[in-house]
mmCIF file of C-alpha atoms in Angstrom:
data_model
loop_
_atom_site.group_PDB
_atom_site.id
_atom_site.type_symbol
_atom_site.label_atom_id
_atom_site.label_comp_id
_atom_site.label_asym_id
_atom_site.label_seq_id
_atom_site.Cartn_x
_atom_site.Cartn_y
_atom_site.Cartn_z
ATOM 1 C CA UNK L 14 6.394 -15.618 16.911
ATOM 2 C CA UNK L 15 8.280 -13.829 14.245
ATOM 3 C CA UNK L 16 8.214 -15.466 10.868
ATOM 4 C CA UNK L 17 9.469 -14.807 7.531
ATOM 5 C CA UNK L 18 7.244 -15.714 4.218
ATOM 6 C CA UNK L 19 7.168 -14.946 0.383
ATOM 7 C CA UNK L 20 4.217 -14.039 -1.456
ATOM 8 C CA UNK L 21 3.704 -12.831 -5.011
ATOM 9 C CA UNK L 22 1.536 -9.829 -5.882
ATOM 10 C CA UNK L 23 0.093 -8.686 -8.679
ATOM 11 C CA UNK L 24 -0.105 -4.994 -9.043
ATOM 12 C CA UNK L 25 -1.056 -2.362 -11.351
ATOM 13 C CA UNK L 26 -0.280 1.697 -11.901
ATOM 14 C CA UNK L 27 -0.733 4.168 -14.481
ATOM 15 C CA UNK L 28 0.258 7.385 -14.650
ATOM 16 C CA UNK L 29 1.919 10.242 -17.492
ATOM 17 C CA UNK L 30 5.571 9.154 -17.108
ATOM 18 C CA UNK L 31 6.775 5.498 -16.572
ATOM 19 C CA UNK L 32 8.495 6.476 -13.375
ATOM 20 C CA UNK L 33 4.976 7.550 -12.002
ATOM 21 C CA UNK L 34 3.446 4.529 -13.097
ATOM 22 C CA UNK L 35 6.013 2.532 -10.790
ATOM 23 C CA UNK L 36 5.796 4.887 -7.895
ATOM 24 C CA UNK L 37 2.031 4.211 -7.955
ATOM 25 C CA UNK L 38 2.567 0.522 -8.183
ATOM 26 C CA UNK L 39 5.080 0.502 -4.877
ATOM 27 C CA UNK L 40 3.254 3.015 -3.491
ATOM 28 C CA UNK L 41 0.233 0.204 -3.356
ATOM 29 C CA UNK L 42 2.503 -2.852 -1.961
ATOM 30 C CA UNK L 43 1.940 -1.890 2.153
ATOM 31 C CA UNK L 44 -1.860 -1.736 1.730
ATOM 32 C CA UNK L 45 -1.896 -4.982 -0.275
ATOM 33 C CA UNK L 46 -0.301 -6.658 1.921
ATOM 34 C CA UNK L 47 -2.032 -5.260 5.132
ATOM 35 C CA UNK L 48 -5.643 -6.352 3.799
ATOM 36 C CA UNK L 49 -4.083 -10.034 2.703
ATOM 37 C CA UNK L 50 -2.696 -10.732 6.278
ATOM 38 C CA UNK L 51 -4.037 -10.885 9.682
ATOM 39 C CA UNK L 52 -0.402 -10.369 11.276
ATOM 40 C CA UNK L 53 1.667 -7.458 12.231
ATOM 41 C CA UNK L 54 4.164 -6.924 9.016
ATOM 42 C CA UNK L 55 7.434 -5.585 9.861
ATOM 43 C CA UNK L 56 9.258 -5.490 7.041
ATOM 44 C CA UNK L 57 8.777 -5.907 3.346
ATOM 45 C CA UNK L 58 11.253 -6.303 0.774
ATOM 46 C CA UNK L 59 10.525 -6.524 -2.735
ATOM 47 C CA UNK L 60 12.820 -9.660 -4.031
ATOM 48 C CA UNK L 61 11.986 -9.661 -7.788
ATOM 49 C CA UNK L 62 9.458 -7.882 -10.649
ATOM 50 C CA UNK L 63 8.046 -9.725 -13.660
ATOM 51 C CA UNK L 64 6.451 -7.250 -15.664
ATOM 52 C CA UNK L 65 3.085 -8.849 -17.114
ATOM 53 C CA UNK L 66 1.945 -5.877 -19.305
ATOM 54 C CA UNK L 67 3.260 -2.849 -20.456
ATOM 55 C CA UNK L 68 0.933 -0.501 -22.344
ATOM 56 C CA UNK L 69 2.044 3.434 -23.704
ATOM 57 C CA UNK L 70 -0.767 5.235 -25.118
ATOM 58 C CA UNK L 71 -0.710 8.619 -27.177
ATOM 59 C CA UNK L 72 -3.534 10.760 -27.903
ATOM 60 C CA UNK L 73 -3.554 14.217 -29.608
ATOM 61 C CA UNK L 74 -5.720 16.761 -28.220
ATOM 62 C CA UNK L 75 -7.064 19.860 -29.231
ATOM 63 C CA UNK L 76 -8.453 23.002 -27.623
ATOM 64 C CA UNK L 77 -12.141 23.619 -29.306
ATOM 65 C CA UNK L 78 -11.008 21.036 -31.585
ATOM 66 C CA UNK L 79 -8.903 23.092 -33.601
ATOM 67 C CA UNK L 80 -6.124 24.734 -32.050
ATOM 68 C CA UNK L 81 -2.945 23.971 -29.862
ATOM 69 C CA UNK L 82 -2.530 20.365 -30.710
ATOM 70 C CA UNK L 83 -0.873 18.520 -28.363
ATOM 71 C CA UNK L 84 -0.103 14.726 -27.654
ATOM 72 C CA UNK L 85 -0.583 12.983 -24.294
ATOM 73 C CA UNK L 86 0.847 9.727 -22.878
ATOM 74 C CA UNK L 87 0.136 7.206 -20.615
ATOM 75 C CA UNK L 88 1.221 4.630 -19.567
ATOM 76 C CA UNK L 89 -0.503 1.517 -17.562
ATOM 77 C CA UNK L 90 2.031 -1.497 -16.490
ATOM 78 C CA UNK L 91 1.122 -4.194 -14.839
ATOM 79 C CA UNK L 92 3.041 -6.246 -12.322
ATOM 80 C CA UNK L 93 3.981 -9.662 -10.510
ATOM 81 C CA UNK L 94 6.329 -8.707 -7.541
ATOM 82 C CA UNK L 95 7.566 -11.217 -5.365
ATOM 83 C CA UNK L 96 8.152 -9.624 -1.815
ATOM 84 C CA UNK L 97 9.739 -10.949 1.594
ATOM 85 C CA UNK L 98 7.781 -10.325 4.439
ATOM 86 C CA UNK L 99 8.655 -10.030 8.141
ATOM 87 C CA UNK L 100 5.340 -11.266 9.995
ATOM 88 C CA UNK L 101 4.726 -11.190 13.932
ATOM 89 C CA UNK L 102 1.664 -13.436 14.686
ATOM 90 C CA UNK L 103 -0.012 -11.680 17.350
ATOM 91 C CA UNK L 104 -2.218 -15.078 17.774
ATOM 92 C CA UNK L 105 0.335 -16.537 19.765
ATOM 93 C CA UNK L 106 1.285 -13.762 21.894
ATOM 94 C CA UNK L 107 -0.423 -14.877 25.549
ATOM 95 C CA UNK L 108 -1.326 -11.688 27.047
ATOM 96 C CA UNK L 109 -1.973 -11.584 31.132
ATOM 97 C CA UNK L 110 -5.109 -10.106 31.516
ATOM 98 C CA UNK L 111 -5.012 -7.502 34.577
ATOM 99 C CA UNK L 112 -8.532 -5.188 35.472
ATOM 100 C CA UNK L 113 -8.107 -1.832 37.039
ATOM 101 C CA UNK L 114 -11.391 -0.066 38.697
ATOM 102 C CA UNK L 115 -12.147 3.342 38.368
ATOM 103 C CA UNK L 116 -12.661 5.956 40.929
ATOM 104 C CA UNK L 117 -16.389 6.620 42.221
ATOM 105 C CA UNK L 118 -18.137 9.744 41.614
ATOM 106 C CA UNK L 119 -17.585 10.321 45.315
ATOM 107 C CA UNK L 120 -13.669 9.790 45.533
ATOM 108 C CA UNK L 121 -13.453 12.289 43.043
ATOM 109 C CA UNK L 122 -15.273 15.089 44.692
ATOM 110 C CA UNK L 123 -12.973 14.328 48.153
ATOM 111 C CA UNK L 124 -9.663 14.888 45.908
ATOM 112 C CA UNK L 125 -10.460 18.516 45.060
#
């Protein structure tokens, strides 16, 4: 019922620091993995991060084109990430079915 497997995911962020670039990228790991597996997912550990690509890029801007230059950054990285995941399959959980009826119109109106 409870199983543990590895899978490898590749993942991307960007952002204007490299620390928000990363958070976006973990940040993105629980949804991955929700729409890849059919199971209930308990636990995920990241066990190692290859990075595939790493891109900074600068641009100078301008207001009106001509005054307060300024630079901007950012940066895009791109990730394989190896995680651990704690999977219950659900699929073999036997469930006992049990059916309830519901009060008549009529029972109702006696209780009040």
């Amino acid at each position: 019922m409870y199983t543990e497997t590895t899978q490898t995911l590749r993942l991307s962020g960007s952002a204007d620091t490299k620390e928000g670039a990363f958070n976006k990228i973990f940040s993105q790991i629980k949804h991955v993995v929700a729409r890849q597996t059919n199971d209930l997912v308990v636990r995920i550990e990241p066990i190692g991060l290859e990075v595939v690509s790493a891109t900074e890029t600068v641009r100078q801007e301008r207001l009106f084109g001509l005054f307060f230059p300024r630079k901007r950054t950012r940066y895009d990285i791109t990730v394989d990430m190896q995680v651990r995941l704690g999977v219950v399959q659900v699929e073999n959980i036997s469930f006992h079915q049990q059916t309830e009826q519901t009060a008549g119109a009529l029972q109702f109106v006696r209780q009040r």
